Coordinates of C-alpha atoms and ligand atoms in Angstrom, one line a residue:
Chain A
M6 CA -50.7 30.4 36.8
E7 CA -48.0 29.5 34.4
T8 CA -46.7 25.9 34.3
K9 CA -43.5 25.4 36.2
Y10 CA -40.6 23.2 35.1
I11 CA -37.4 21.9 36.5
S12 CA -34.5 20.8 34.4
C13 CA -33.2 17.3 34.3
I14 CA -29.6 17.2 35.5
E15 CA -28.8 14.2 33.3
C16 CA -30.4 15.0 30.0
K17 CA -31.6 18.7 30.4
G18 CA -35.2 17.6 29.7
N19 CA -38.0 19.7 31.1
I20 CA -39.9 18.2 34.0
E21 CA -43.3 19.6 34.7
V22 CA -44.0 20.5 38.4
P23 CA -47.6 20.3 39.5
D24 CA -49.1 23.4 41.2
D25 CA -49.6 21.6 44.5
A26 CA -46.1 20.2 44.6
M27 CA -44.8 19.4 48.0
V28 CA -41.6 18.5 49.7
G29 CA -40.9 14.8 49.3
E30 CA -42.8 14.6 46.0
L31 CA -41.2 12.5 43.3
L32 CA -40.9 13.8 39.7
E33 CA -39.8 11.7 36.7
C34 CA -38.0 13.1 33.7
P35 CA -40.3 12.4 30.7
D36 CA -37.2 12.1 28.5
C37 CA -34.8 9.8 30.3
G38 CA -36.8 8.5 33.3
K39 CA -34.5 9.8 36.0
I40 CA -36.4 10.5 39.3
Y41 CA -36.1 13.7 41.3
E42 CA -37.3 14.6 44.7
I43 CA -38.5 18.0 45.8
K44 CA -36.3 19.3 48.6
E45 CA -37.9 22.7 49.3
V46 CA -40.7 24.9 48.0
K47 CA -40.1 28.5 48.9
N48 CA -42.0 31.5 47.5
G49 CA -42.9 29.4 44.5
K50 CA -39.3 28.4 43.9
I51 CA -38.6 24.7 43.7
D52 CA -35.4 23.2 45.0
Y53 CA -34.8 19.5 44.0
K54 CA -32.3 16.7 44.1
E55 CA -31.8 13.2 42.8
A56 CA -34.4 11.0 44.5
E57 CA -33.1 8.9 47.4
A58 CA -32.4 5.3 46.3
I59 CA -34.9 2.6 47.4
S60 CA -33.5 0.9 50.5
E61 CA -34.2 -2.5 51.9
D62 CA -36.6 -1.2 54.6
W63 CA -38.8 0.6 52.1
G64 CA -42.4 -0.4 51.4
E65 CA -45.7 -0.8 53.0
Chain B
M3 CA -62.0 21.7 63.4
V4 CA -60.1 18.4 63.6
S5 CA -56.4 18.6 63.0
F6 CA -53.8 15.9 62.4
S7 CA -50.3 15.6 61.1
L8 CA -49.3 13.4 58.2
V9 CA -45.8 12.0 58.9
Y10 CA -44.0 11.1 55.7
D11 CA -40.6 10.8 54.0
I12 CA -41.5 10.6 50.3
L13 CA -45.0 11.3 48.9
R14 CA -46.6 8.3 47.3
W15 CA -49.9 8.3 45.5
E16 CA -51.6 7.4 48.8
E17 CA -50.3 10.4 50.7
K18 CA -51.4 12.7 48.0
E19 CA -54.9 11.2 48.1
I20 CA -55.0 11.7 51.8
I21 CA -53.9 15.3 51.5
N22 CA -56.4 16.1 48.7
E23 CA -59.3 14.4 50.6
A24 CA -58.4 16.5 53.7
K25 CA -58.5 19.7 51.6
K26 CA -62.1 18.9 50.6
R27 CA -63.2 18.7 54.2
E28 CA -63.1 20.8 57.4
I29 CA -59.8 19.1 58.4
N30 CA -56.6 20.9 59.2
L31 CA -53.8 18.7 57.9
N32 CA -50.3 19.5 58.9
T33 CA -47.3 17.8 57.4
L34 CA -44.3 16.5 59.2
E35 CA -41.6 15.7 56.6
I36 CA -39.5 13.4 58.7
K37 CA -36.3 13.8 56.7
N38 CA -36.2 17.5 57.7
V39 CA -36.9 17.1 61.4
N40 CA -34.5 17.4 64.3
F41 CA -35.7 15.9 67.5
K42 CA -34.0 17.1 70.6
L43 CA -34.3 14.5 73.2
D44 CA -34.5 16.2 76.5
K45 CA -36.9 16.1 79.4
N46 CA -39.2 18.8 77.9
V47 CA -40.1 16.3 75.1
E48 CA -42.3 14.2 77.4
K49 CA -46.0 14.9 76.9
S50 CA -45.2 18.1 74.9
L51 CA -47.5 17.0 72.1
K52 CA -50.7 16.8 74.2
E53 CA -52.6 14.0 72.4
E54 CA -51.9 15.4 69.0
I55 CA -52.9 12.9 66.2
F56 CA -50.3 11.7 63.7
L57 CA -50.9 9.6 60.7
Q58 CA -47.7 7.7 60.2
R59 CA -47.1 7.2 56.5
C60 CA -43.3 7.0 56.1
T61 CA -42.2 4.6 53.3
S62 CA -39.1 3.6 55.1
S63 CA -40.1 1.2 57.9
T64 CA -37.2 2.2 60.1
R65 CA -38.2 5.9 59.8
R66 CA -41.7 4.8 60.5
L67 CA -40.8 2.8 63.6
F68 CA -38.3 5.2 65.3
S69 CA -40.2 8.4 64.6
T70 CA -43.3 6.8 66.1
A71 CA -41.3 5.9 69.2
I72 CA -40.3 9.6 69.6
L73 CA -43.8 11.0 68.8
E74 CA -45.4 8.6 71.3
Y75 CA -42.9 9.5 74.0
A76 CA -43.8 13.1 73.3
G77 CA -47.4 12.4 74.0
G78 CA -48.7 12.1 70.4
Q79 CA -51.3 9.5 69.3
V80 CA -49.8 7.8 66.4
I81 CA -51.8 5.8 63.8
N82 CA -50.4 3.1 63.8
N83 CA -48.7 2.8 67.2
F84 CA -45.2 1.8 67.9
Q85 CA -46.0 -1.8 68.8
T86 CA -48.0 -2.3 65.7
N87 CA -45.2 -0.8 63.6
L88 CA -42.6 -3.0 65.3
I89 CA -44.4 -6.2 64.7
S90 CA -45.7 -5.5 61.2
S91 CA -42.3 -4.3 59.9
N92 CA -40.8 -7.7 60.7
K93 CA -42.0 -10.9 59.2
L94 CA -40.5 -13.1 62.0
L95 CA -42.1 -11.1 64.8
T96 CA -45.4 -11.1 62.9
N97 CA -45.2 -14.9 62.6
I98 CA -44.7 -15.2 66.3
I99 CA -47.8 -13.1 67.1
L100 CA -49.8 -15.1 64.6
L101 CA -48.7 -18.3 66.3
K102 CA -49.5 -17.0 69.7
N103 CA -53.0 -16.1 68.6
R104 CA -53.6 -19.4 66.8
I105 CA -53.9 -17.6 63.4
P106 CA -53.0 -19.8 60.4
A107 CA -49.7 -18.8 58.6
P108 CA -47.4 -20.6 56.2
L109 CA -45.2 -23.1 58.0
S110 CA -41.8 -21.4 58.5
Y111 CA -38.4 -22.1 59.8
V112 CA -35.9 -19.7 61.2
S113 CA -32.2 -20.3 61.7
F114 CA -29.1 -18.3 62.4
S115 CA -26.4 -19.7 60.1
E116 CA -26.2 -20.9 56.5
D117 CA -25.6 -24.5 57.6
S118 CA -28.7 -24.5 59.8
C119 CA -30.7 -22.9 57.0
I120 CA -29.8 -25.8 54.7
K121 CA -30.8 -28.2 57.5
S122 CA -34.1 -26.4 57.9
S123 CA -34.7 -26.7 54.1
E124 CA -34.4 -30.5 54.4
M125 CA -36.9 -30.5 57.1
L126 CA -39.3 -28.2 55.3
G127 CA -38.9 -29.7 51.8
F128 CA -38.9 -28.0 48.4
P129 CA -40.1 -25.8 46.8
L130 CA -39.8 -23.2 49.5
V131 CA -39.8 -19.5 49.8
F132 CA -36.8 -17.6 51.1
K133 CA -37.5 -14.1 52.3
P134 CA -35.8 -11.3 54.2
I135 CA -37.6 -10.6 57.5
V136 CA -37.7 -6.9 56.7
G137 CA -38.7 -5.6 53.4
S138 CA -41.5 -5.1 51.0
W139 CA -42.7 -4.9 47.4
G140 CA -41.5 -8.5 46.9
R141 CA -37.8 -7.6 47.1
F142 CA -35.6 -10.6 47.5
V143 CA -38.6 -12.9 48.1
H144 CA -37.4 -16.0 46.2
K145 CA -39.0 -19.3 45.3
I146 CA -36.4 -22.0 45.7
R147 CA -36.8 -25.4 44.0
D148 CA -33.9 -27.3 45.4
Q149 CA -30.8 -27.2 47.5
Y150 CA -28.6 -26.0 44.7
E151 CA -30.7 -22.9 44.3
L152 CA -30.8 -22.4 48.0
K153 CA -27.0 -22.5 48.2
N154 CA -26.7 -20.0 45.3
I155 CA -29.0 -17.6 47.1
L156 CA -27.1 -18.0 50.3
E157 CA -23.8 -17.3 48.6
Y158 CA -25.1 -14.1 46.9
R159 CA -26.7 -13.0 50.2
S160 CA -23.4 -13.5 52.1
F161 CA -22.0 -10.6 50.0
L162 CA -24.9 -8.2 50.6
N163 CA -25.0 -5.7 53.4
S164 CA -28.5 -6.6 54.5
M165 CA -30.0 -5.6 57.7
Y166 CA -30.6 -8.9 59.4
K167 CA -28.1 -11.0 57.5
E168 CA -27.7 -13.5 60.3
V169 CA -31.4 -14.4 60.4
F170 CA -32.5 -17.0 57.8
Y171 CA -36.2 -17.3 57.3
I172 CA -37.8 -19.8 54.9
Q173 CA -41.3 -21.0 54.5
E174 CA -43.4 -23.6 52.7
Y175 CA -44.3 -22.6 49.2
V176 CA -48.0 -22.2 49.2
E177 CA -49.7 -23.5 46.1
K178 CA -52.1 -20.6 45.8
P179 CA -54.5 -20.0 42.9
C180 CA -52.3 -17.3 41.2
R181 CA -53.5 -14.7 43.6
D182 CA -53.5 -13.6 47.1
I183 CA -56.0 -11.6 49.3
R184 CA -55.4 -8.1 50.5
C185 CA -57.8 -6.9 53.2
I186 CA -57.8 -3.2 54.3
V187 CA -59.0 -2.6 57.8
V188 CA -59.8 0.9 59.1
G189 CA -60.8 0.9 62.8
D190 CA -63.4 -1.8 63.2
E191 CA -64.4 -2.0 59.6
I192 CA -63.1 -4.0 56.6
V193 CA -63.2 -1.3 53.9
A194 CA -61.9 -3.3 51.0
T195 CA -61.0 -6.8 50.1
I196 CA -59.2 -7.6 46.9
Y197 CA -57.5 -10.4 45.1
R198 CA -54.1 -9.5 43.7
Y199 CA -53.2 -11.6 40.7
Q200 CA -49.6 -12.4 40.0
A201 CA -48.0 -10.6 37.1
N202 CA -46.9 -12.7 34.1
D203 CA -45.1 -15.8 35.3
D204 CA -44.0 -14.4 38.7
F205 CA -45.2 -16.2 41.8
R206 CA -45.3 -12.9 43.6
T207 CA -48.6 -10.9 43.4
N208 CA -47.3 -7.5 44.5
V209 CA -49.1 -4.6 42.8
A210 CA -45.7 -2.9 42.9
L211 CA -44.5 -5.7 40.6
G212 CA -47.4 -5.2 38.2
G213 CA -50.0 -7.6 39.8
K214 CA -53.6 -7.0 38.7
V215 CA -56.5 -6.5 41.2
E216 CA -60.1 -7.7 41.4
E217 CA -62.7 -7.4 44.1
A218 CA -62.7 -10.4 46.6
R219 CA -65.9 -11.5 48.3
L220 CA -64.9 -13.1 51.5
S221 CA -66.9 -15.5 53.6
D222 CA -67.8 -14.5 57.2
G223 CA -65.3 -17.1 58.4
Q224 CA -62.5 -15.5 56.4
K225 CA -63.4 -12.0 57.6
E226 CA -63.3 -13.4 61.1
I227 CA -59.6 -14.3 60.6
F228 CA -58.7 -10.8 59.4
F229 CA -60.4 -9.3 62.4
K230 CA -58.5 -11.7 64.6
V231 CA -55.3 -10.5 63.0
K232 CA -56.2 -6.9 63.7
E233 CA -57.0 -7.7 67.3
A234 CA -53.7 -9.6 67.7
I235 CA -51.5 -6.9 66.3
G236 CA -53.4 -3.9 67.5
G237 CA -53.3 -0.9 65.2
E238 CA -55.9 1.1 63.5
I239 CA -55.3 1.2 59.7
L240 CA -53.8 -2.0 58.3
G241 CA -53.4 -3.9 55.0
I242 CA -53.5 -7.6 55.8
D243 CA -52.3 -10.1 53.2
A244 CA -53.3 -13.7 53.0
M245 CA -52.8 -16.7 50.7
E246 CA -55.4 -19.3 49.9
K247 CA -54.3 -22.9 50.5
K248 CA -57.1 -25.2 49.4
D249 CA -60.0 -24.1 51.5
Q250 CA -57.9 -22.5 54.2
I251 CA -56.4 -19.0 54.3
L252 CA -53.0 -18.3 55.7
I253 CA -51.9 -14.9 56.8
N254 CA -48.8 -13.8 55.1
E255 CA -48.1 -10.3 56.4
I256 CA -49.4 -7.1 57.8
N257 CA -48.7 -3.7 56.4
S258 CA -48.8 -0.7 58.6
S259 CA -48.4 2.0 55.9
V260 CA -50.7 0.3 53.5
E261 CA -50.6 1.2 49.8
F262 CA -54.1 1.2 48.5
G263 CA -53.7 2.4 44.9
G264 CA -54.4 -1.1 43.7
A265 CA -57.4 -1.6 46.0
A266 CA -58.8 1.8 45.0
K267 CA -59.2 0.6 41.5
V268 CA -61.9 -1.7 42.9
A269 CA -63.1 0.2 46.0
G270 CA -62.7 3.8 44.6
K271 CA -62.7 6.7 47.1
K272 CA -64.1 4.5 49.9
I273 CA -60.6 3.8 51.4
V274 CA -59.3 7.3 51.6
E275 CA -62.7 8.5 52.9
S276 CA -62.8 5.9 55.6
I277 CA -59.3 6.8 56.7
L278 CA -60.3 10.4 57.1
N279 CA -63.6 9.6 58.7
Y280 CA -61.7 7.5 61.2
I281 CA -59.3 10.3 62.0
V282 CA -62.1 12.8 62.4
K283 CA -63.9 10.5 64.8
K284 CA -60.8 10.0 66.8
G285 CA -60.1 13.7 66.9
K286 CA -63.5 14.4 68.3
R287 CA -63.2 11.9 71.1
Ligands
LIG318 N1 -44.8 -18.8 51.3 C1 -45.2 -18.4 50.1 N2 -45.8 -19.2 49.2 C2 -46.2 -18.7 48.0 N3 -46.1 -17.4 47.6 C3 -45.6 -16.5 48.5 C4 -45.1 -17.0 49.8 N4 -44.7 -15.9 50.4 C5 -44.8 -14.9 49.6 N5 -45.4 -15.2 48.5 C6 -45.8 -14.3 47.3 O1 -44.7 -13.4 47.2 C7 -45.2 -12.0 47.3 C8 -44.3 -11.2 48.2 O2 -44.2 -11.8 49.5 P1 -44.3 -11.0 50.8 O3 -45.7 -10.3 50.9 O4 -44.0 -11.9 51.9 O5 -43.2 -9.9 50.6 P2 -43.2 -8.4 50.7 O6 -42.0 -8.0 50.0 O7 -43.4 -8.0 52.1 O8 -44.5 -7.8 49.9 P3 -45.5 -6.6 50.2 O9 -45.3 -5.5 49.2 O10 -46.8 -7.2 50.1 O11 -45.2 -6.0 51.6 C9 -46.6 -12.2 48.0 O12 -47.5 -11.2 47.3 C10 -47.0 -13.6 47.7 O13 -47.9 -13.7 46.6
LIG319 MG1 -46.8 -8.8 51.0
LIG320 ZN1 -33.8 13.4 31.9

């Protein structure tokens, strides 16, 4: 299988998507550090958005 | 074949570990991405899930708590249950349960206005620790050395939109040996005990803040305290944090969606394996 990438909205860098990527998974842009969240995986197509900001109720 | 559903909002390292471990075994793991779910609350919800098992792993404690309430109402068996999530997600409620069960905890004061908080600080003495009653990863947990610092924090806080802004929770600063103890309990077993060392010159030891880990060998007496905590709060899979004060241990908090990346550096695969063994055993009952 060929490696999948998504493109960073901020810096246009290429972000590698692992084969077993799932909804909710976080991916970090290797170039600028921006974090994305996978929104949908459908027929191998990846839909993503800017990751949700950490909120005060997050954690263990 | 045993089935269960992993309930999550974002996937942390731990959730992926659980998914990968389940793939290796005869376990049917479903996922419930809580952010994409619409729960219709009507009378058909009740008992519709027929004892299905859910492993509650949301990162947001409010998502964790309220989705658990619905899943339980629908007849699901949620690990951990609603009551455990309610208590553990709130440091004040946790403190009350610890007191009730005569389990040692840092001396704390609670008050409901800034002025009373300042009075509490005089009774408690400095340094003290100011912490939000909800939250994690060490966020807004501050060591405060004197009244000037306390007043500064209170002023900044008054401009924040925080969840329980009217509740002021302070506690004694525990002179601990640069580390605290994390104990991971799965069912009736302690599966890992580690020391978390504070990073750099921070008094907080959170792995999320860069704290280092090392295996901890606990005495039977110390283990007894952790089991007592588990009994007191209920729940099946927990991360219990404690601080050492001289030869005593004080329970600091209980985590119901325990992060075990740090502990796994010491205990390896044992933690994730124990979690899945536990679910399999529960599924067969
Ligand atoms: N009363 C105290 N005295 C000394 N150190 C403390 C005290 N309370 C907390 N700490 C330190 O600060 C860190 C964060 O505190 P606490 O665990 O209460 O907050 P948290 O944000 O819930 O962290 P966690 O990620 O463990 O859930 C702890 O790891 C502990 O080492
Ligand atoms: Mg903690
Ligand atoms: Zn980028």
